[in-house]
Coordinates of C-alpha atoms in Angstrom, one line a residue:
Chain A
X1 CA -0.6 0.0 0.0
X2 CA 2.0 3.3 -1.1
X3 CA 1.2 6.1 1.3
X4 CA -0.5 9.4 0.8
X5 CA -3.0 7.9 -1.5
X6 CA -5.7 5.9 0.9
X7 CA -7.2 3.0 -1.0
X8 CA -11.1 3.7 -1.9
X9 CA -13.8 2.5 0.8
X10 CA -15.1 0.0 -1.9
X11 CA -13.7 -1.1 -5.4
X12 CA -15.7 -3.1 -8.0
X13 CA -13.6 -4.5 -10.9
X14 CA -15.1 -6.6 -14.0
X15 CA -17.9 -7.1 -11.9
X16 CA -20.2 -9.1 -14.1
X17 CA -23.6 -11.1 -12.6
X18 CA -25.5 -13.3 -15.5
X19 CA -29.4 -14.6 -14.6
X20 CA -29.6 -17.5 -17.2
X21 CA -29.2 -15.5 -20.3
X22 CA -30.0 -12.3 -19.4
X23 CA -26.1 -10.4 -18.5
X24 CA -27.7 -8.3 -15.3
X25 CA -23.9 -6.9 -14.9
X26 CA -21.5 -6.7 -17.8
X27 CA -17.9 -5.7 -16.3
X28 CA -18.6 -2.8 -14.2
X29 CA -16.0 -1.0 -12.6
X30 CA -17.1 1.4 -9.6
X31 CA -15.1 2.8 -6.5
X32 CA -16.1 4.6 -3.4
X33 CA -13.9 6.8 -1.2
X34 CA -14.6 7.6 2.4
X35 CA -16.6 10.6 3.3
X36 CA -18.1 10.4 -0.7
X37 CA -21.9 10.1 -1.6
X38 CA -21.6 8.2 -4.9
X39 CA -25.7 8.0 -6.7
X40 CA -25.9 5.5 -9.2
X41 CA -28.5 6.7 -11.5
X42 CA -30.1 4.8 -14.4
X43 CA -33.8 3.5 -15.9
X44 CA -35.6 0.4 -14.1
X45 CA -33.6 -2.9 -15.7
X46 CA -30.4 -0.6 -15.8
X47 CA -28.8 -2.9 -13.1
X48 CA -28.6 -0.8 -9.9
X49 CA -30.5 -3.2 -7.9
X50 CA -28.5 -6.4 -9.3
X51 CA -25.5 -4.1 -8.1
X52 CA -26.2 -3.7 -4.8
X53 CA -27.3 -6.9 -4.5
X54 CA -24.5 -9.0 -5.3
X55 CA -22.1 -6.0 -2.9
X56 CA -24.9 -6.7 0.3
X57 CA -24.2 -10.6 -0.2
X58 CA -27.6 -10.8 -1.9
X59 CA -26.7 -12.4 -5.0
X60 CA -23.1 -13.1 -5.9
X61 CA -20.7 -11.6 -8.3
X62 CA -20.5 -14.4 -11.3
X63 CA -16.9 -13.0 -12.4
X64 CA -15.0 -9.9 -10.4
X65 CA -13.0 -9.0 -8.1
X66 CA -14.5 -6.5 -5.0
X67 CA -11.8 -4.9 -2.2
X68 CA -12.9 -2.8 0.9
X69 CA -10.0 -0.3 1.8
X70 CA -7.8 -2.2 -0.2
X71 CA -8.2 -5.8 0.4
X72 CA -10.0 -8.4 -1.7
X73 CA -13.1 -9.3 0.2
X74 CA -15.8 -12.4 -1.0
X75 CA -19.3 -11.5 -0.1
X76 CA -21.2 -15.0 -0.1
X77 CA -24.1 -13.7 1.7
X78 CA -25.3 -11.0 3.9
X79 CA -23.7 -11.9 6.9
X80 CA -20.5 -11.9 4.9
X81 CA -20.7 -8.4 3.5
X82 CA -22.2 -7.3 7.1
X83 CA -19.0 -8.4 8.3
X84 CA -17.1 -6.5 6.2
X85 CA -18.8 -3.5 7.2
X86 CA -21.4 -3.0 4.5
X87 CA -24.9 -2.4 5.4
X88 CA -28.0 -1.9 3.3
X89 CA -30.7 -0.1 3.1
X90 CA -33.6 -1.6 1.1
X91 CA -36.6 0.5 -0.1
X92 CA -38.5 -2.1 2.2
X93 CA -36.7 -0.9 5.5
X94 CA -36.6 -4.1 6.4
X95 CA -38.1 -3.5 9.8
X96 CA -40.0 -5.3 13.1
X97 CA -42.9 -2.8 13.6
X98 CA -43.6 -4.6 16.5
X99 CA -39.9 -4.4 18.1
X100 CA -38.8 -0.9 19.6
X101 CA -35.5 1.0 17.6
X102 CA -32.9 -0.6 19.9
X103 CA -34.5 -4.4 19.1
X104 CA -34.8 -3.3 15.4
X105 CA -30.7 -1.8 15.6
X106 CA -29.7 -5.1 17.0
X107 CA -32.0 -7.8 15.1
X108 CA -29.7 -10.7 14.2
X109 CA -26.7 -9.4 15.9
X110 CA -27.4 -8.9 19.6
X111 CA -25.5 -7.5 22.3
X112 CA -25.3 -10.7 24.9
X113 CA -23.9 -12.5 27.0
X114 CA -21.7 -15.1 28.1
X115 CA -20.5 -15.8 25.1
X116 CA -19.7 -20.1 26.2
X117 CA -23.8 -20.7 25.6
X118 CA -25.2 -21.1 22.3
X119 CA -26.0 -17.7 20.8
X120 CA -29.7 -18.3 20.8
X121 CA -30.2 -19.2 25.1
X122 CA -27.5 -16.1 25.9
X123 CA -29.1 -13.5 27.8
X124 CA -30.0 -9.8 26.3
X125 CA -28.0 -7.1 27.5
X126 CA -31.3 -4.9 27.3
X127 CA -29.5 -1.5 29.2
X128 CA -26.3 -1.2 26.7
X129 CA -28.6 -2.2 23.3
X130 CA -31.1 0.9 24.1
X131 CA -28.6 2.8 25.5
X132 CA -26.0 2.9 22.3
X133 CA -28.9 2.7 20.0
X134 CA -30.6 5.8 21.2
X135 CA -26.7 7.2 21.3
X136 CA -26.9 6.9 17.3
X137 CA -29.7 8.4 17.1
X138 CA -29.4 11.4 18.9
X139 CA -26.2 11.8 17.1
X140 CA -27.7 11.8 13.7
X141 CA -30.6 13.7 15.1
X142 CA -33.2 11.8 14.6
X143 CA -35.9 12.7 16.9
X144 CA -38.6 9.9 18.3
X145 CA -41.8 10.3 19.9
X146 CA -41.1 7.1 22.5
X147 CA -38.1 5.4 22.0
X148 CA -39.5 2.1 23.6
X149 CA -42.4 1.8 21.1
X150 CA -42.2 -0.5 18.1
X151 CA -41.5 1.3 14.9
X152 CA -44.8 0.2 13.5
X153 CA -46.7 3.2 14.4
X154 CA -43.8 6.2 13.1
X155 CA -44.0 8.4 10.4
X156 CA -42.4 6.7 6.5
X157 CA -39.9 9.7 7.4
X158 CA -39.2 8.7 10.7
X159 CA -38.9 4.6 9.5
X160 CA -36.6 5.5 7.1
X161 CA -34.5 7.2 9.3
X162 CA -34.3 4.8 12.0
X163 CA -33.3 2.2 8.8
X164 CA -30.3 4.6 8.1
X165 CA -29.3 5.0 11.7
X166 CA -29.6 1.5 11.6
X167 CA -27.3 1.1 8.5
X168 CA -25.0 3.9 9.9
X169 CA -24.7 2.4 13.6
X170 CA -22.7 -1.1 12.0
X171 CA -21.4 0.3 8.5
X172 CA -17.8 0.4 9.2
X173 CA -17.7 1.4 6.3
X174 CA -19.7 2.0 3.5
X175 CA -23.7 2.5 3.6
X176 CA -26.0 1.4 0.8
X177 CA -29.2 3.4 0.6
X178 CA -32.3 2.1 -2.3
X179 CA -34.3 5.1 -3.3
X180 CA -34.4 6.4 0.3
X181 CA -36.5 9.3 -0.3
X182 CA -39.3 7.3 -2.7
X183 CA -41.8 6.8 0.0
X184 CA -41.4 10.5 1.4
X185 CA -43.0 13.8 1.3
X186 CA -40.9 17.4 0.9
X187 CA -40.1 18.0 4.6
X188 CA -39.2 14.3 5.4
X189 CA -36.8 14.0 1.8
X190 CA -35.0 17.0 3.8
X191 CA -34.3 15.0 6.9
X192 CA -33.3 12.4 5.3
X193 CA -31.3 14.2 3.0
X194 CA -29.2 16.1 5.9
X195 CA -28.9 12.3 7.5
X196 CA -27.0 11.2 4.8
X197 CA -24.8 14.3 4.5
X198 CA -24.3 14.1 8.5
X199 CA -23.2 10.4 7.3
X200 CA -20.6 11.6 4.7
X201 CA -19.4 14.1 7.4
X202 CA -18.8 11.0 9.7
X203 CA -16.6 9.7 6.9
X204 CA -19.0 6.8 5.7
X205 CA -18.5 5.7 2.2
X206 CA -22.3 6.4 0.9
X207 CA -23.6 4.8 -2.5
X208 CA -27.2 6.0 -3.2
X209 CA -29.7 4.3 -5.6
X210 CA -31.9 7.2 -6.6
X211 CA -34.2 8.1 -9.3
X212 CA -34.8 11.8 -7.7
X213 CA -32.5 13.7 -9.8
X214 CA -33.1 17.1 -7.6
X215 CA -32.0 15.1 -4.7
X216 CA -28.7 13.7 -7.0
X217 CA -27.7 17.2 -7.5
X218 CA -27.9 18.5 -4.3
X219 CA -25.8 15.6 -2.1
X220 CA -24.3 13.0 -4.9
X221 CA -20.3 13.8 -5.0
X222 CA -20.1 11.5 -8.0
X223 CA -22.8 9.8 -10.2
X224 CA -22.7 6.4 -12.1
X225 CA -25.3 6.0 -14.9
X226 CA -26.0 2.5 -15.6
X227 CA -27.7 1.1 -18.4
X228 CA -28.4 -2.4 -20.1
X229 CA -26.0 -3.1 -17.0
X230 CA -23.0 -1.2 -18.4
X231 CA -21.0 1.6 -16.8
X232 CA -22.6 4.3 -19.6
X233 CA -21.0 7.2 -17.6
X234 CA -19.6 9.1 -14.5
X235 CA -19.7 12.8 -14.2
X236 CA -20.0 15.6 -11.1
X237 CA -23.7 16.2 -10.8
X238 CA -23.9 20.1 -11.5
X239 CA -26.6 22.0 -12.8
X240 CA -24.6 22.3 -16.0
X241 CA -24.6 18.2 -16.2
X242 CA -27.8 17.8 -15.3
X243 CA -28.9 17.5 -18.4
X244 CA -26.1 15.4 -20.2
X245 CA -26.9 12.9 -17.2
X246 CA -30.6 12.3 -18.3
X247 CA -29.6 11.4 -22.0
X248 CA -26.8 9.1 -20.6
X249 CA -29.6 7.2 -18.0
X250 CA -32.6 7.5 -21.4
X251 CA -30.0 6.2 -23.7
X252 CA -30.4 9.4 -25.6
X253 CA -27.9 11.0 -28.2
Chain B
X1 CA -27.2 22.4 9.5
X2 CA -30.8 23.5 8.1
X3 CA -32.5 20.5 10.0
X4 CA -31.3 21.3 13.3
X5 CA -32.9 24.2 14.0
X6 CA -36.6 22.3 13.1
X7 CA -36.0 19.3 15.0
X8 CA -37.1 20.6 18.9
X9 CA -40.5 21.5 19.0
X10 CA -41.2 25.0 18.2
X11 CA -42.3 27.2 20.7
X12 CA -45.7 28.3 19.1
X13 CA -47.6 25.0 18.4
X14 CA -49.5 25.1 21.9
X15 CA -49.1 22.9 24.4
X16 CA -47.0 19.6 25.2
X17 CA -48.2 16.3 23.8
X18 CA -49.1 15.0 27.3
X19 CA -52.4 17.2 27.8
X20 CA -53.6 16.5 24.7
X21 CA -53.0 12.8 24.4
X22 CA -54.4 12.0 28.2
X23 CA -57.8 10.8 27.0
X24 CA -56.9 8.1 24.8
X25 CA -53.5 7.1 26.7
X26 CA -55.5 6.7 30.1
X27 CA -58.2 4.8 27.1
X28 CA -55.3 3.1 26.3
X29 CA -53.5 1.8 29.5
X30 CA -57.1 0.3 30.3
X31 CA -57.5 -1.4 27.2
X32 CA -53.8 -2.9 27.4
X33 CA -54.6 -4.9 30.6
X34 CA -57.6 -5.7 29.1
X35 CA -58.0 -9.3 29.4
X36 CA -56.5 -8.8 33.1
X37 CA -60.0 -6.6 33.5
X38 CA -61.8 -8.9 32.2
X39 CA -60.6 -12.0 34.0
X40 CA -61.5 -9.9 37.8
X41 CA -64.8 -8.9 36.3
X42 CA -65.4 -12.4 35.7
X43 CA -64.0 -13.8 38.9
X44 CA -66.0 -11.1 40.6
X45 CA -69.4 -11.6 39.0
X46 CA -68.8 -15.7 39.8
X47 CA -68.0 -14.7 43.5
X48 CA -71.4 -12.6 43.4
X49 CA -73.5 -15.4 42.4
X50 CA -72.0 -18.4 44.2
X51 CA -71.1 -19.1 47.7
X52 CA -68.8 -21.6 46.8
X53 CA -66.7 -19.7 44.2
X54 CA -64.4 -18.0 46.2
X55 CA -63.2 -20.6 48.6
X56 CA -59.8 -21.8 48.7
X57 CA -61.3 -25.7 47.8
X58 CA -62.6 -24.4 44.7
X59 CA -60.1 -22.3 43.2
X60 CA -57.7 -25.3 43.8
X61 CA -60.3 -26.8 41.5
X62 CA -59.8 -24.4 39.0
X63 CA -56.1 -24.1 38.7
X64 CA -56.0 -27.8 39.0
X65 CA -59.0 -27.8 35.8
X66 CA -56.8 -24.9 34.2
X67 CA -53.1 -26.6 34.2
X68 CA -53.6 -28.2 30.9
X69 CA -54.6 -25.4 29.1
X70 CA -52.3 -23.1 30.4
X71 CA -49.5 -25.1 30.1
X72 CA -50.4 -25.6 26.3
X73 CA -51.2 -21.7 25.7
X74 CA -48.1 -20.9 27.1
X75 CA -46.5 -23.2 24.3
X76 CA -49.4 -22.2 21.4
X77 CA -48.6 -18.7 22.5
X78 CA -44.7 -19.4 20.8
X79 CA -45.8 -21.0 18.2
X80 CA -48.2 -17.6 17.2
X81 CA -45.9 -15.0 17.9
X82 CA -44.0 -16.8 14.7
X83 CA -47.1 -16.7 12.7
X84 CA -48.3 -20.4 13.2
X85 CA -49.9 -22.3 15.2
X86 CA -50.3 -25.6 16.0
X87 CA -53.4 -28.1 15.9
X88 CA -52.0 -31.3 17.1
X89 CA -51.0 -30.7 21.0
X90 CA -54.8 -32.0 21.7
X91 CA -53.8 -35.0 19.9
X92 CA -50.4 -35.1 21.1
X93 CA -51.6 -35.3 24.6
X94 CA -53.8 -38.4 24.2
X95 CA -50.7 -40.4 22.3
X96 CA -48.2 -39.1 24.5
X97 CA -50.9 -40.2 27.8
X98 CA -51.3 -43.9 25.9
X99 CA -47.7 -44.7 25.1
X100 CA -47.0 -43.8 28.9
X101 CA -49.6 -46.0 30.0
X102 CA -48.3 -48.9 27.4
X103 CA -45.1 -48.5 28.7
X104 CA -45.8 -48.7 32.4
X105 CA -47.7 -51.9 31.6
X106 CA -44.5 -53.1 30.3
X107 CA -42.0 -51.7 32.3
X108 CA -43.1 -50.0 35.6
X109 CA -41.2 -47.2 36.3
X110 CA -41.8 -44.1 36.8
X111 CA -38.5 -42.4 35.1
X112 CA -39.0 -44.7 31.9
X113 CA -43.1 -43.0 31.5
X114 CA -42.2 -39.7 32.6
X115 CA -39.6 -40.4 29.7
X116 CA -41.6 -41.8 27.3
X117 CA -44.2 -39.1 27.4
X118 CA -42.4 -36.7 27.4
X119 CA -40.1 -38.1 24.1
X120 CA -43.8 -38.4 23.0
X121 CA -43.8 -34.8 22.7
X122 CA -40.9 -34.1 21.3
X123 CA -41.3 -36.1 18.9
X124 CA -44.7 -34.8 17.1
X125 CA -43.2 -31.4 17.7
X126 CA -40.3 -32.4 15.7
X127 CA -42.0 -33.5 13.2
X128 CA -43.9 -30.7 12.8
X129 CA -41.2 -28.3 13.4
X130 CA -38.9 -29.9 10.2
X131 CA -42.0 -30.6 8.2
X132 CA -42.2 -26.8 8.1
X133 CA -39.3 -26.0 7.5
X134 CA -37.4 -28.6 5.1
X135 CA -40.8 -29.9 3.5
X136 CA -41.3 -26.4 2.4
X137 CA -45.4 -27.0 3.5
X138 CA -47.1 -23.6 2.9
X139 CA -48.9 -23.2 5.6
X140 CA -48.2 -24.6 9.8
X141 CA -51.9 -24.9 10.1
X142 CA -52.0 -27.8 6.9
X143 CA -48.7 -29.1 9.2
X144 CA -50.4 -29.7 12.4
X145 CA -53.8 -30.5 10.8
X146 CA -51.9 -33.6 9.7
X147 CA -50.0 -35.1 13.0
X148 CA -53.4 -34.0 14.6
X149 CA -54.7 -36.7 12.8
X150 CA -52.3 -39.1 12.5
X151 CA -51.8 -38.7 16.5
X152 CA -55.1 -39.3 17.1
X153 CA -55.2 -42.4 15.2
X154 CA -51.9 -43.9 16.5
X155 CA -53.6 -43.1 19.7
X156 CA -56.8 -44.9 19.4
X157 CA -54.6 -48.2 17.4
X158 CA -52.6 -48.1 20.2
X159 CA -54.9 -47.7 23.1
X160 CA -57.2 -50.3 21.1
X161 CA -59.6 -47.5 21.4
X162 CA -59.7 -48.1 25.3
X163 CA -58.4 -46.0 27.9
X164 CA -55.3 -47.9 29.9
X165 CA -55.5 -47.6 33.8
X166 CA -52.9 -47.1 35.9
X167 CA -50.0 -44.8 36.2
X168 CA -46.6 -44.4 38.1
X169 CA -46.8 -42.5 41.9
X170 CA -45.4 -39.6 40.8
X171 CA -47.1 -38.6 37.2
X172 CA -50.7 -39.3 40.0
X173 CA -48.7 -36.8 42.6
X174 CA -48.3 -34.1 40.0
X175 CA -51.5 -34.6 38.1
X176 CA -53.7 -35.0 41.3
X177 CA -52.4 -34.2 44.2
X178 CA -52.3 -31.0 46.1
X179 CA -50.5 -29.4 48.9
X180 CA -53.4 -27.9 51.4
X181 CA -55.6 -26.8 48.4
X182 CA -53.0 -25.2 45.6
X183 CA -52.6 -28.1 43.6
X184 CA -48.8 -29.6 42.7
X185 CA -49.4 -29.0 39.0
X186 CA -50.1 -25.2 39.4
X187 CA -46.2 -25.1 40.8
X188 CA -45.4 -26.7 37.6
X189 CA -47.4 -24.0 35.7
X190 CA -45.9 -21.3 38.1
X191 CA -41.9 -22.7 37.1
X192 CA -43.1 -22.9 33.2
X193 CA -44.3 -20.0 33.1
X194 CA -41.1 -18.4 34.8
X195 CA -39.2 -20.2 32.5
X196 CA -41.0 -19.0 29.3
X197 CA -41.0 -15.6 30.9
X198 CA -37.2 -15.6 31.0
X199 CA -36.8 -17.0 26.9
X200 CA -39.2 -14.7 25.5
X201 CA -38.2 -11.3 27.5
X202 CA -34.5 -11.6 28.4
X203 CA -32.7 -14.5 26.1
X204 CA -31.8 -13.7 22.6
X205 CA -34.2 -16.8 21.5
X206 CA -37.3 -14.3 22.6
X207 CA -36.1 -11.6 20.1
X208 CA -36.0 -13.5 17.6
X209 CA -39.4 -15.3 17.9
X210 CA -40.6 -11.5 17.5
X211 CA -38.5 -10.5 15.1
X212 CA -39.2 -13.8 12.8
X213 CA -43.5 -13.3 13.9
X214 CA -42.6 -9.3 13.1
X215 CA -41.0 -9.5 9.8
X216 CA -40.0 -12.8 8.3
X217 CA -38.3 -11.3 5.4
X218 CA -36.5 -9.1 7.8
X219 CA -35.5 -11.4 10.0
X220 CA -33.3 -13.8 7.1
X221 CA -31.9 -10.9 6.2
X222 CA -30.7 -9.4 9.3
X223 CA -28.9 -13.3 9.7
X224 CA -31.4 -14.6 12.3
X225 CA -32.1 -18.1 12.2
X226 CA -35.5 -18.8 10.3
X227 CA -35.7 -22.1 10.2
X228 CA -33.8 -23.1 13.7
X229 CA -36.3 -21.0 15.2
X230 CA -39.2 -21.6 13.3
X231 CA -38.1 -26.2 14.2
X232 CA -38.2 -24.7 18.1
X233 CA -41.3 -23.5 18.7
X234 CA -42.7 -26.3 17.5
X235 CA -40.8 -29.0 19.4
X236 CA -41.3 -27.1 22.5
X237 CA -45.4 -26.9 21.8
X238 CA -44.6 -31.2 21.2
X239 CA -42.8 -30.7 25.1
X240 CA -45.4 -28.7 26.7
X241 CA -48.2 -31.2 25.0
X242 CA -45.9 -34.1 26.4
X243 CA -45.8 -32.4 30.0
X244 CA -49.9 -31.6 30.0
X245 CA -50.8 -35.7 29.0
X246 CA -48.4 -36.3 32.6
X247 CA -50.5 -34.0 34.2
X248 CA -53.9 -35.3 32.5
X249 CA -52.9 -39.2 32.9
X250 CA -51.1 -38.6 36.8
X251 CA -55.1 -36.9 37.7
X252 CA -57.3 -39.8 36.1
X253 CA -54.5 -42.2 36.8
X254 CA -54.7 -43.2 33.4
X255 CA -53.7 -43.2 29.4
X256 CA -56.5 -42.6 27.1
X257 CA -57.2 -41.8 23.1
X258 CA -59.8 -39.5 24.3
X259 CA -57.5 -37.3 26.1
X260 CA -57.2 -33.7 25.4
X261 CA -59.8 -33.3 22.9
X262 CA -60.1 -30.6 21.4
X263 CA -57.6 -28.9 23.6
X264 CA -55.6 -27.1 20.4
X265 CA -59.0 -24.9 20.5
X266 CA -58.8 -23.7 24.0
X267 CA -55.6 -23.7 24.1
X268 CA -55.9 -21.3 21.0
X269 CA -58.9 -19.3 22.0
X270 CA -56.6 -18.6 25.5
X271 CA -54.0 -17.3 23.5
X272 CA -55.9 -15.0 21.6
X273 CA -58.2 -13.9 24.9
X274 CA -54.5 -12.3 25.9
X275 CA -54.4 -10.1 23.4
X276 CA -52.3 -11.9 21.0
X277 CA -52.1 -11.6 17.5
X278 CA -52.9 -14.2 14.9
X279 CA -50.8 -12.1 12.4
X280 CA -47.6 -13.0 14.5
X281 CA -44.7 -11.1 16.6
X282 CA -46.9 -9.4 19.7
X283 CA -48.1 -11.4 22.8
X284 CA -47.2 -12.1 26.2
X285 CA -47.1 -15.1 28.7
X286 CA -48.5 -13.1 31.5
X287 CA -51.6 -12.5 29.1
X288 CA -51.8 -16.1 27.7
X289 CA -51.8 -17.2 31.2
X290 CA -55.1 -14.7 32.0
X291 CA -56.8 -16.1 29.1
X292 CA -56.1 -19.7 30.2
X293 CA -57.8 -19.0 33.4
X294 CA -60.3 -16.9 32.2
X295 CA -61.6 -20.6 30.9
X296 CA -61.1 -21.9 33.3
X297 CA -63.0 -19.4 35.7
X298 CA -65.9 -19.4 33.6
X299 CA -66.3 -23.1 33.0
X300 CA -66.2 -24.0 36.8
X301 CA -68.5 -20.9 37.4
X302 CA -70.6 -22.3 34.9
X303 CA -70.2 -25.4 36.5
X304 CA -71.1 -23.9 40.1
X305 CA -74.3 -22.2 38.5
X306 CA -75.5 -25.2 37.4
X307 CA -75.6 -23.5 33.6
X308 CA -76.3 -26.0 30.7
X309 CA -73.2 -27.9 29.6
X310 CA -74.3 -26.6 26.0
X311 CA -74.2 -23.3 26.5
X312 CA -71.0 -23.4 27.8
X313 CA -68.8 -23.6 24.7
X314 CA -71.4 -20.2 23.2
X315 CA -70.5 -18.4 26.4
X316 CA -66.4 -18.9 25.9
X317 CA -67.6 -17.9 21.9
X318 CA -68.9 -15.1 23.0
X319 CA -65.7 -13.8 25.4
X320 CA -63.3 -14.8 22.5
X321 CA -65.2 -12.1 20.6
X322 CA -65.0 -9.3 23.1
X323 CA -61.5 -10.2 23.5
X324 CA -60.2 -9.7 20.0
X325 CA -62.6 -6.6 19.4
X326 CA -60.6 -4.8 23.3
X327 CA -57.7 -6.0 21.4
X328 CA -58.7 -4.1 18.2
X329 CA -60.4 -1.1 19.7
X330 CA -57.2 -0.9 21.3
X331 CA -55.2 -1.0 18.2
X332 CA -56.5 1.7 16.6
X333 CA -56.2 4.0 19.6
X334 CA -52.7 3.0 19.5
X335 CA -52.6 5.2 15.8
X336 CA -55.1 7.8 16.4
X337 CA -53.0 8.2 19.6
X338 CA -49.3 8.7 17.4
X339 CA -50.9 10.5 14.2
X340 CA -52.2 12.9 17.7
X341 CA -48.4 13.2 18.9
X342 CA -47.3 13.5 15.7
X343 CA -48.8 16.5 15.1
X344 CA -48.1 18.1 18.6
X345 CA -44.3 17.8 17.9

């Protein structure tokens, strides 16, 4: 490793994924640095979802390499991805409506002991979990009416914020957000965008899949455009470039 | 940052949310204790109508009669929290009791008899869980409906359709005797209740069953061992049926293929009266026990008051409807409460 230039948080090279005869990803290269928001753009079926699902360990690349902070990793399962410091917020948020924020944060990775017991039989450290959850929520300025109520009764924006905060709490390097503002109103979108900027401020690498061009213009440092499984362009999302990005997405001139 | 000024409650929006929401909050608190309140109401009514009801002797009777429902209800609760259902427990009680009685006829060893009954329950539970998960059968209703039938048939076949008399002393002690007026079976129920309380509220496994019931796909993505969790609740439900068989066989000093008839429906009713959600993810041990006691108290009171035995299921049915309706109102209130808070904030 050379001094001075730190390796990117995530580097994907030659990523290829086929579903039968369909080539969903065709030799895609991608890099995201710490403290950077990368927008992943493209029309439906462009391969964005496949790409983030592979990075999250839900699908596996057929070919290509993945490096986290310069170290090659294999992402064979969602647990692998989590272990590598990658957290993903899906569109459906994958929240447990019947559980409180702390239980949602720690679902599947409960803070519990003693360690010699099988995982399921360990005693929950409930206070430690709710304290650290409250700490993360307040650090990211996610205000909730009741820390102990199930998250099912919260508003769409609050639920999105909890899912993003959960990802942020456990992602040591990369947070992937799939359409984080798609289901939200104006004010709630604003809050989630601010939250994403705070993650960037904390040095996380953030990948945002979005159709909302104005949001992309506002928060993204770089935009990668995909079409039919290929990376067709990479632009700085500035107002001057907006028209160019749109034509890359739709495949016009 | 722009948001930091917007987030704290702006001073101009009037009274803090607590004063505005006091009405629904009170109603909500009342309804949340709903099952317990209903039980108290039933007990008070029964005491007023029958002088015998509130005597230690009769209360001991109620507890003894409720022990089996209570144990099956606690296990059924675990299953229902995961969005499942176990219809096979009643038949499993019969099968386990018959196997126990036949074991006792062959080898008069108390340990063996107890192990045979528990083992039978465990076996049926394991079949349920494994068939559901590994056989990828579409719904536990179908799996356990099948094992209900199989266990029922096996019990009849093994027993030759006859009750087999005789149970070891220990089994009779557990199922049929008391310390003063307090039945041994009640102590067993209490111990199991503490255990299930620990499992559901303090252990990682407890979190998992609520997570699996709340969002099965989310649980998978969160790397929760969903299949293992599902199998475990059916195994525990089978084990509970084995314990219930010990109590039933002990009380009647026999093993009979007619034991546990429709007990699965009592257990499900108790869980539902206790406010657990059939959609999964919600329910508590305490409330399931309250539901079981409610059924026991109502039956006992109607017996004392010489109410026609045919009327009893009608009353239980109406109680189920009332309890579930209360739960629906609770849900609506909780949502309204939340909206009021959001508006006030």
